[in-house]
Amino acid sequence: NSSSNIPRGTRNTRGPLNLSFRLSCLNAKKLLAFGGLSDPPACMDQKVLVLNGDYTAITLCSVQKAFVLLFLDKAEMVAKSEHGTLRTVSHAYPKPSIIRLQRYVRVPYKGIALSRHNIFKRDHFECQYCGSVKNLTLDHVVPRSRGGESSWTNLLTACARCNHAKGHHTPSEAGLTIRQQPKKPTLAGFLKLSAGTIDQNWHAYLN
C-alpha cells in the first residue's frame, strides 16, 4: 500500500493510520484517479527512485505513491522527469523522477532474496552459456551431486538444452563457457534491473 514508504512518524504504531492522514492520502489519490493524466499509461508505468533522508537509494515506487508522498509533504522532489506531466482538471504537476524522504528511515537490509525470478533478472533472462531466452531453467555451476550449494555465486540461468548437456559436470568438463560469472547483486544494481528504463538523473545515486 501507499504507506509502505512513508517515514516513521506518519503512522500510528498502536493501530491504523489516523483519520486525518487517511483522508489526506485519499484526497491526493483522487487528484490522480479523477483529475486525468496527460499520458496515463506512460506516466503510471514508470518508476520513481526513492532516497532516504541521507540521499541513499532505498527503493522504487510508482508515480502515484511518489505523488502522494509529495502532496503530503512527506518527501521532496530531487529531480523531475523530462517525460510527461501529471494533470488534474485545474493544475499541472511535474512528474517526479527522484524523491527524498523528509526524515531518515531505518531500513533493515537483509540483502536481495535468492529466488528463481531474481536469478533470471540478474542474468537478464538469458542463458549464461549460449544466450538463449527460451525454456530457461536454473543451473548449479558446481552440481549439487558434487557438493554445490544453492547460492548467488553457484546458481545461474541456463536454457533447458544447455542444462541437459551439462548434466552432472562442471561447465569446463562439459565444454561450456560462462558468459558472465554469477555473483550476488548489490541493492543499487538490483534497483537498476528492477526499473527497466533508467532515468539519467538516477546514475549519481545508483553508481
PDB file of C-alpha atoms in Angstrom:
ATOM      1  CA  ASN A   1       0.000   0.000   0.000  1.00  0.00           C
ATOM      2  CA  SER A   2       0.985   3.641  -0.272  1.00  0.00           C
ATOM      3  CA  SER A   3       2.111   3.849   3.365  1.00  0.00           C
ATOM      4  CA  SER A   4       4.968   1.357   2.925  1.00  0.00           C
ATOM      5  CA  ASN A   5       7.494   4.029   2.015  1.00  0.00           C
ATOM      6  CA  ILE A   6       6.221   6.752   4.356  1.00  0.00           C
ATOM      7  CA  PRO A   7       8.700   7.900   7.021  1.00  0.00           C
ATOM      8  CA  ARG A   8       8.358   6.908  10.637  1.00  0.00           C
ATOM      9  CA  GLY A   9       6.163   9.341  12.487  1.00  0.00           C
ATOM     10  CA  THR A  10       3.332   9.366   9.943  1.00  0.00           C
ATOM     11  CA  ARG A  11       1.963   6.069  11.229  1.00  0.00           C
ATOM     12  CA  ASN A  12       0.027   5.294  14.369  1.00  0.00           C
ATOM     13  CA  THR A  13       2.060   2.429  15.836  1.00  0.00           C
ATOM     14  CA  ARG A  14      -0.818   1.370  18.089  1.00  0.00           C
ATOM     15  CA  GLY A  15      -3.347   0.981  15.328  1.00  0.00           C
ATOM     16  CA  PRO A  16      -4.294   2.017  11.783  1.00  0.00           C
ATOM     17  CA  LEU A  17      -3.308   5.357  10.309  1.00  0.00           C
ATOM     18  CA  ASN A  18      -5.137   8.227  11.923  1.00  0.00           C
ATOM     19  CA  LEU A  19      -8.240   9.530  10.172  1.00  0.00           C
ATOM     20  CA  SER A  20      -6.800  12.868   9.034  1.00  0.00           C
ATOM     21  CA  PHE A  21      -3.804  11.175   7.427  1.00  0.00           C
ATOM     22  CA  ARG A  22      -6.061   8.638   5.677  1.00  0.00           C
ATOM     23  CA  LEU A  23      -8.234  11.443   4.319  1.00  0.00           C
ATOM     24  CA  SER A  24      -5.170  13.319   3.059  1.00  0.00           C
ATOM     25  CA  CYS A  25      -3.978  10.200   1.228  1.00  0.00           C
ATOM     26  CA  LEU A  26      -7.434   9.697  -0.241  1.00  0.00           C
ATOM     27  CA  ASN A  27      -7.609  13.282  -1.467  1.00  0.00           C
ATOM     28  CA  ALA A  28      -4.180  13.008  -3.081  1.00  0.00           C
ATOM     29  CA  LYS A  29      -5.125   9.795  -4.846  1.00  0.00           C
ATOM     30  CA  LYS A  30      -8.379  11.321  -6.068  1.00  0.00           C
ATOM     31  CA  LEU A  31      -6.419  14.047  -7.801  1.00  0.00           C
ATOM     32  CA  LEU A  32      -4.788  11.357  -9.919  1.00  0.00           C
ATOM     33  CA  ALA A  33      -7.740   8.992 -10.172  1.00  0.00           C
ATOM     34  CA  PHE A  34     -10.302  11.545 -11.301  1.00  0.00           C
ATOM     35  CA  GLY A  35      -8.299  14.541 -12.492  1.00  0.00           C
ATOM     36  CA  GLY A  36      -6.826  12.835 -15.527  1.00  0.00           C
ATOM     37  CA  LEU A  37      -3.227  12.499 -16.705  1.00  0.00           C
ATOM     38  CA  SER A  38      -1.532  13.861 -19.775  1.00  0.00           C
ATOM     39  CA  ASP A  39      -0.270  10.367 -20.691  1.00  0.00           C
ATOM     40  CA  PRO A  40      -1.772   7.788 -18.288  1.00  0.00           C
ATOM     41  CA  PRO A  41      -0.067   4.561 -19.487  1.00  0.00           C
ATOM     42  CA  ALA A  42       3.406   6.059 -19.762  1.00  0.00           C
ATOM     43  CA  CYS A  43       3.131   8.068 -16.551  1.00  0.00           C
ATOM     44  CA  MET A  44       1.837   5.305 -14.328  1.00  0.00           C
ATOM     45  CA  ASP A  45       4.110   2.537 -15.628  1.00  0.00           C
ATOM     46  CA  GLN A  46       7.341   4.393 -14.940  1.00  0.00           C
ATOM     47  CA  LYS A  47       9.118   4.077 -11.600  1.00  0.00           C
ATOM     48  CA  VAL A  48      10.353   6.746  -9.220  1.00  0.00           C
ATOM     49  CA  LEU A  49      13.605   6.382  -7.291  1.00  0.00           C
ATOM     50  CA  VAL A  50      13.153   6.883  -3.540  1.00  0.00           C
ATOM     51  CA  LEU A  51      16.061   8.220  -1.493  1.00  0.00           C
ATOM     52  CA  ASN A  52      16.346   8.056   2.256  1.00  0.00           C
ATOM     53  CA  GLY A  53      16.899  11.208   4.289  1.00  0.00           C
ATOM     54  CA  ASP A  54      20.660  10.799   3.778  1.00  0.00           C
ATOM     55  CA  TYR A  55      20.269  10.619  -0.033  1.00  0.00           C
ATOM     56  CA  THR A  56      20.953   6.880  -0.292  1.00  0.00           C
ATOM     57  CA  ALA A  57      18.708   4.940  -2.659  1.00  0.00           C
ATOM     58  CA  ILE A  58      16.399   2.554  -0.799  1.00  0.00           C
ATOM     59  CA  THR A  59      13.597   1.521  -3.162  1.00  0.00           C
ATOM     60  CA  LEU A  60      11.452   2.255  -6.191  1.00  0.00           C
ATOM     61  CA  CYS A  61       7.806   3.275  -6.130  1.00  0.00           C
ATOM     62  CA  SER A  62       5.046   4.121  -8.556  1.00  0.00           C
ATOM     63  CA  VAL A  63       4.385   7.654  -9.773  1.00  0.00           C
ATOM     64  CA  GLN A  64       1.137   7.612  -7.784  1.00  0.00           C
ATOM     65  CA  LYS A  65       2.857   6.727  -4.499  1.00  0.00           C
ATOM     66  CA  ALA A  66       5.504   9.380  -5.113  1.00  0.00           C
ATOM     67  CA  PHE A  67       2.808  11.978  -5.791  1.00  0.00           C
ATOM     68  CA  VAL A  68       1.033  11.120  -2.527  1.00  0.00           C
ATOM     69  CA  LEU A  69       4.264  11.496  -0.530  1.00  0.00           C
ATOM     70  CA  LEU A  70       4.991  14.849  -2.189  1.00  0.00           C
ATOM     71  CA  PHE A  71       1.421  16.057  -1.751  1.00  0.00           C
ATOM     72  CA  LEU A  72       1.547  15.241   1.969  1.00  0.00           C
ATOM     73  CA  ASP A  73       4.951  16.895   2.317  1.00  0.00           C
ATOM     74  CA  LYS A  74       6.487  13.610   3.461  1.00  0.00           C
ATOM     75  CA  ALA A  75       9.057  13.814   0.673  1.00  0.00           C
ATOM     76  CA  GLU A  76      10.686  16.404  -1.518  1.00  0.00           C
ATOM     77  CA  MET A  77      11.346  16.238  -5.236  1.00  0.00           C
ATOM     78  CA  VAL A  78      15.031  15.861  -6.067  1.00  0.00           C
ATOM     79  CA  ALA A  79      14.626  15.556  -9.827  1.00  0.00           C
ATOM     80  CA  LYS A  80      11.645  15.718 -12.145  1.00  0.00           C
ATOM     81  CA  SER A  81      11.097  13.578 -15.191  1.00  0.00           C
ATOM     82  CA  GLU A  82      11.513  15.106 -18.608  1.00  0.00           C
ATOM     83  CA  HIS A  83       8.769  12.864 -19.945  1.00  0.00           C
ATOM     84  CA  GLY A  84       5.158  13.632 -19.150  1.00  0.00           C
ATOM     85  CA  THR A  85       3.221  15.823 -16.748  1.00  0.00           C
ATOM     86  CA  LEU A  86       0.631  14.997 -14.113  1.00  0.00           C
ATOM     87  CA  ARG A  87      -2.501  16.965 -14.860  1.00  0.00           C
ATOM     88  CA  THR A  88      -5.749  17.459 -12.985  1.00  0.00           C
ATOM     89  CA  VAL A  89      -8.724  19.480 -14.118  1.00  0.00           C
ATOM     90  CA  SER A  90      -7.202  22.712 -12.841  1.00  0.00           C
ATOM     91  CA  HIS A  91      -3.500  22.042 -12.191  1.00  0.00           C
ATOM     92  CA  ALA A  92      -0.394  20.603 -13.801  1.00  0.00           C
ATOM     93  CA  TYR A  93       2.366  18.991 -11.742  1.00  0.00           C
ATOM     94  CA  PRO A  94       5.861  17.914 -12.796  1.00  0.00           C
ATOM     95  CA  LYS A  95       6.197  14.142 -12.841  1.00  0.00           C
ATOM     96  CA  PRO A  96       8.768  13.041 -10.241  1.00  0.00           C
ATOM     97  CA  SER A  97      11.845  11.045 -11.203  1.00  0.00           C
ATOM     98  CA  ILE A  98      13.599  11.075  -7.810  1.00  0.00           C
ATOM     99  CA  ILE A  99      12.148  11.911  -4.410  1.00  0.00           C
ATOM    100  CA  ARG A 100      13.794  12.091  -0.981  1.00  0.00           C
ATOM    101  CA  LEU A 101      12.033  11.253   2.261  1.00  0.00           C
ATOM    102  CA  GLN A 102      11.919  14.239   4.595  1.00  0.00           C
ATOM    103  CA  ARG A 103      13.033  12.090   7.530  1.00  0.00           C
ATOM    104  CA  TYR A 104      15.606   9.318   7.718  1.00  0.00           C
ATOM    105  CA  VAL A 105      14.014   5.869   7.920  1.00  0.00           C
ATOM    106  CA  ARG A 106      15.865   2.878   9.325  1.00  0.00           C
ATOM    107  CA  VAL A 107      15.596   0.160   6.707  1.00  0.00           C
ATOM    108  CA  PRO A 108      16.802  -3.288   7.832  1.00  0.00           C
ATOM    109  CA  TYR A 109      18.668  -4.518   4.761  1.00  0.00           C
ATOM    110  CA  LYS A 110      18.702  -8.297   4.540  1.00  0.00           C
ATOM    111  CA  GLY A 111      20.053  -8.480   1.014  1.00  0.00           C
ATOM    112  CA  ILE A 112      18.323  -9.392  -2.221  1.00  0.00           C
ATOM    113  CA  ALA A 113      16.193 -12.513  -1.829  1.00  0.00           C
ATOM    114  CA  LEU A 114      17.687 -15.543  -3.538  1.00  0.00           C
ATOM    115  CA  SER A 115      14.897 -16.751  -5.821  1.00  0.00           C
ATOM    116  CA  ARG A 116      14.384 -18.176  -9.296  1.00  0.00           C
ATOM    117  CA  HIS A 117      12.956 -14.905 -10.596  1.00  0.00           C
ATOM    118  CA  ASN A 118      15.758 -12.797  -9.112  1.00  0.00           C
ATOM    119  CA  ILE A 119      18.413 -15.080 -10.613  1.00  0.00           C
ATOM    120  CA  PHE A 120      16.744 -14.706 -14.002  1.00  0.00           C
ATOM    121  CA  LYS A 121      16.560 -10.938 -13.529  1.00  0.00           C
ATOM    122  CA  ARG A 122      20.236 -10.700 -12.566  1.00  0.00           C
ATOM    123  CA  ASP A 123      21.141 -12.682 -15.686  1.00  0.00           C
ATOM    124  CA  HIS A 124      18.893 -10.531 -17.899  1.00  0.00           C
ATOM    125  CA  PHE A 125      16.666 -13.547 -18.626  1.00  0.00           C
ATOM    126  CA  GLU A 126      19.353 -15.100 -20.839  1.00  0.00           C
ATOM    127  CA  CYS A 127      21.086 -18.468 -20.765  1.00  0.00           C
ATOM    128  CA  GLN A 128      24.552 -17.803 -19.382  1.00  0.00           C
ATOM    129  CA  TYR A 129      26.044 -20.444 -21.671  1.00  0.00           C
ATOM    130  CA  CYS A 130      24.527 -19.728 -25.091  1.00  0.00           C
ATOM    131  CA  GLY A 131      22.463 -16.550 -24.712  1.00  0.00           C
ATOM    132  CA  SER A 132      19.104 -18.160 -25.460  1.00  0.00           C
ATOM    133  CA  VAL A 133      15.985 -16.607 -23.918  1.00  0.00           C
ATOM    134  CA  LYS A 134      13.786 -19.695 -24.336  1.00  0.00           C
ATOM    135  CA  ASN A 135      12.997 -22.559 -21.931  1.00  0.00           C
ATOM    136  CA  LEU A 136      15.026 -21.052 -19.084  1.00  0.00           C
ATOM    137  CA  THR A 137      15.938 -23.066 -16.001  1.00  0.00           C
ATOM    138  CA  LEU A 138      18.301 -22.730 -13.052  1.00  0.00           C
ATOM    139  CA  ASP A 139      21.663 -24.481 -13.141  1.00  0.00           C
ATOM    140  CA  HIS A 140      24.155 -25.185 -10.360  1.00  0.00           C
ATOM    141  CA  VAL A 141      27.636 -24.364 -11.684  1.00  0.00           C
ATOM    142  CA  VAL A 142      29.073 -26.975  -9.333  1.00  0.00           C
ATOM    143  CA  PRO A 143      26.379 -29.704  -9.384  1.00  0.00           C
ATOM    144  CA  ARG A 144      24.539 -30.442  -6.168  1.00  0.00           C
ATOM    145  CA  SER A 145      25.559 -34.076  -6.555  1.00  0.00           C
ATOM    146  CA  ARG A 146      29.138 -32.873  -6.102  1.00  0.00           C
ATOM    147  CA  GLY A 147      28.515 -30.593  -3.136  1.00  0.00           C
ATOM    148  CA  GLY A 148      27.429 -27.461  -4.991  1.00  0.00           C
ATOM    149  CA  GLU A 149      25.369 -25.026  -2.923  1.00  0.00           C
ATOM    150  CA  SER A 150      22.279 -23.056  -3.861  1.00  0.00           C
ATOM    151  CA  SER A 151      23.840 -19.594  -3.669  1.00  0.00           C
ATOM    152  CA  TRP A 152      24.187 -16.431  -5.737  1.00  0.00           C
ATOM    153  CA  THR A 153      27.676 -17.480  -6.848  1.00  0.00           C
ATOM    154  CA  ASN A 154      26.746 -21.054  -7.786  1.00  0.00           C
ATOM    155  CA  LEU A 155      23.385 -20.527  -9.488  1.00  0.00           C
ATOM    156  CA  LEU A 156      22.851 -19.124 -12.946  1.00  0.00           C
ATOM    157  CA  THR A 157      20.276 -19.043 -15.718  1.00  0.00           C
ATOM    158  CA  ALA A 158      20.551 -21.791 -18.325  1.00  0.00           C
ATOM    159  CA  CYS A 159      18.308 -22.920 -21.136  1.00  0.00           C
ATOM    160  CA  ALA A 160      16.991 -26.473 -20.911  1.00  0.00           C
ATOM    161  CA  ARG A 161      19.276 -27.601 -23.741  1.00  0.00           C
ATOM    162  CA  CYS A 162      22.498 -26.352 -22.109  1.00  0.00           C
ATOM    163  CA  ASN A 163      21.394 -27.578 -18.698  1.00  0.00           C
ATOM    164  CA  HIS A 164      20.777 -31.053 -20.100  1.00  0.00           C
ATOM    165  CA  ALA A 165      24.102 -31.055 -21.981  1.00  0.00           C
ATOM    166  CA  LYS A 166      25.975 -30.041 -18.816  1.00  0.00           C
ATOM    167  CA  GLY A 167      24.297 -32.699 -16.677  1.00  0.00           C
ATOM    168  CA  HIS A 168      26.292 -33.549 -13.553  1.00  0.00           C
ATOM    169  CA  HIS A 169      29.502 -31.981 -14.883  1.00  0.00           C
ATOM    170  CA  THR A 170      31.144 -28.620 -14.305  1.00  0.00           C
ATOM    171  CA  PRO A 171      30.977 -26.138 -17.215  1.00  0.00           C
ATOM    172  CA  SER A 172      34.621 -26.779 -18.161  1.00  0.00           C
ATOM    173  CA  GLU A 173      34.085 -30.535 -18.149  1.00  0.00           C
ATOM    174  CA  ALA A 174      31.053 -30.122 -20.405  1.00  0.00           C
ATOM    175  CA  GLY A 175      32.883 -27.754 -22.755  1.00  0.00           C
ATOM    176  CA  LEU A 176      30.692 -24.790 -21.820  1.00  0.00           C
ATOM    177  CA  THR A 177      31.810 -21.229 -21.166  1.00  0.00           C
ATOM    178  CA  ILE A 178      30.008 -18.980 -18.683  1.00  0.00           C
ATOM    179  CA  ARG A 179      29.256 -15.641 -20.330  1.00  0.00           C
ATOM    180  CA  GLN A 180      29.169 -13.744 -17.022  1.00  0.00           C
ATOM    181  CA  GLN A 181      30.367 -15.169 -13.725  1.00  0.00           C
ATOM    182  CA  PRO A 182      27.481 -15.329 -11.219  1.00  0.00           C
ATOM    183  CA  LYS A 183      27.699 -13.017  -8.219  1.00  0.00           C
ATOM    184  CA  LYS A 184      25.454 -11.521  -5.586  1.00  0.00           C
ATOM    185  CA  PRO A 185      23.882  -8.266  -6.828  1.00  0.00           C
ATOM    186  CA  THR A 186      24.092  -5.039  -4.865  1.00  0.00           C
ATOM    187  CA  LEU A 187      20.942  -3.142  -3.909  1.00  0.00           C
ATOM    188  CA  ALA A 188      21.792  -0.318  -6.327  1.00  0.00           C
ATOM    189  CA  GLY A 189      22.469  -2.768  -9.125  1.00  0.00           C
ATOM    190  CA  PHE A 190      19.246  -4.628  -8.473  1.00  0.00           C
ATOM    191  CA  LEU A 191      17.225  -1.410  -8.464  1.00  0.00           C
ATOM    192  CA  LYS A 192      18.615  -0.727 -11.936  1.00  0.00           C
ATOM    193  CA  LEU A 193      17.461  -4.148 -13.110  1.00  0.00           C
ATOM    194  CA  SER A 194      14.039  -3.731 -11.499  1.00  0.00           C
ATOM    195  CA  ALA A 195      13.424  -0.344 -13.053  1.00  0.00           C
ATOM    196  CA  GLY A 196      13.958  -1.467 -16.628  1.00  0.00           C
ATOM    197  CA  THR A 197      14.452   2.009 -18.111  1.00  0.00           C
ATOM    198  CA  ILE A 198      16.877   4.138 -16.110  1.00  0.00           C
ATOM    199  CA  ASP A 199      16.344   7.886 -15.929  1.00  0.00           C
ATOM    200  CA  GLN A 200      19.637   9.687 -16.465  1.00  0.00           C
ATOM    201  CA  ASN A 201      19.088  11.524 -13.172  1.00  0.00           C
ATOM    202  CA  TRP A 202      19.410   8.236 -11.282  1.00  0.00           C
ATOM    203  CA  HIS A 203      23.009   7.443 -12.178  1.00  0.00           C
ATOM    204  CA  ALA A 204      24.510   9.658  -9.474  1.00  0.00           C
ATOM    205  CA  TYR A 205      22.621   7.688  -6.797  1.00  0.00           C
ATOM    206  CA  LEU A 206      22.980   4.164  -8.191  1.00  0.00           C
ATOM    207  CA  ASN A 207      26.679   4.121  -9.087  1.00  0.00           C
TER     208      ASN A 207
END
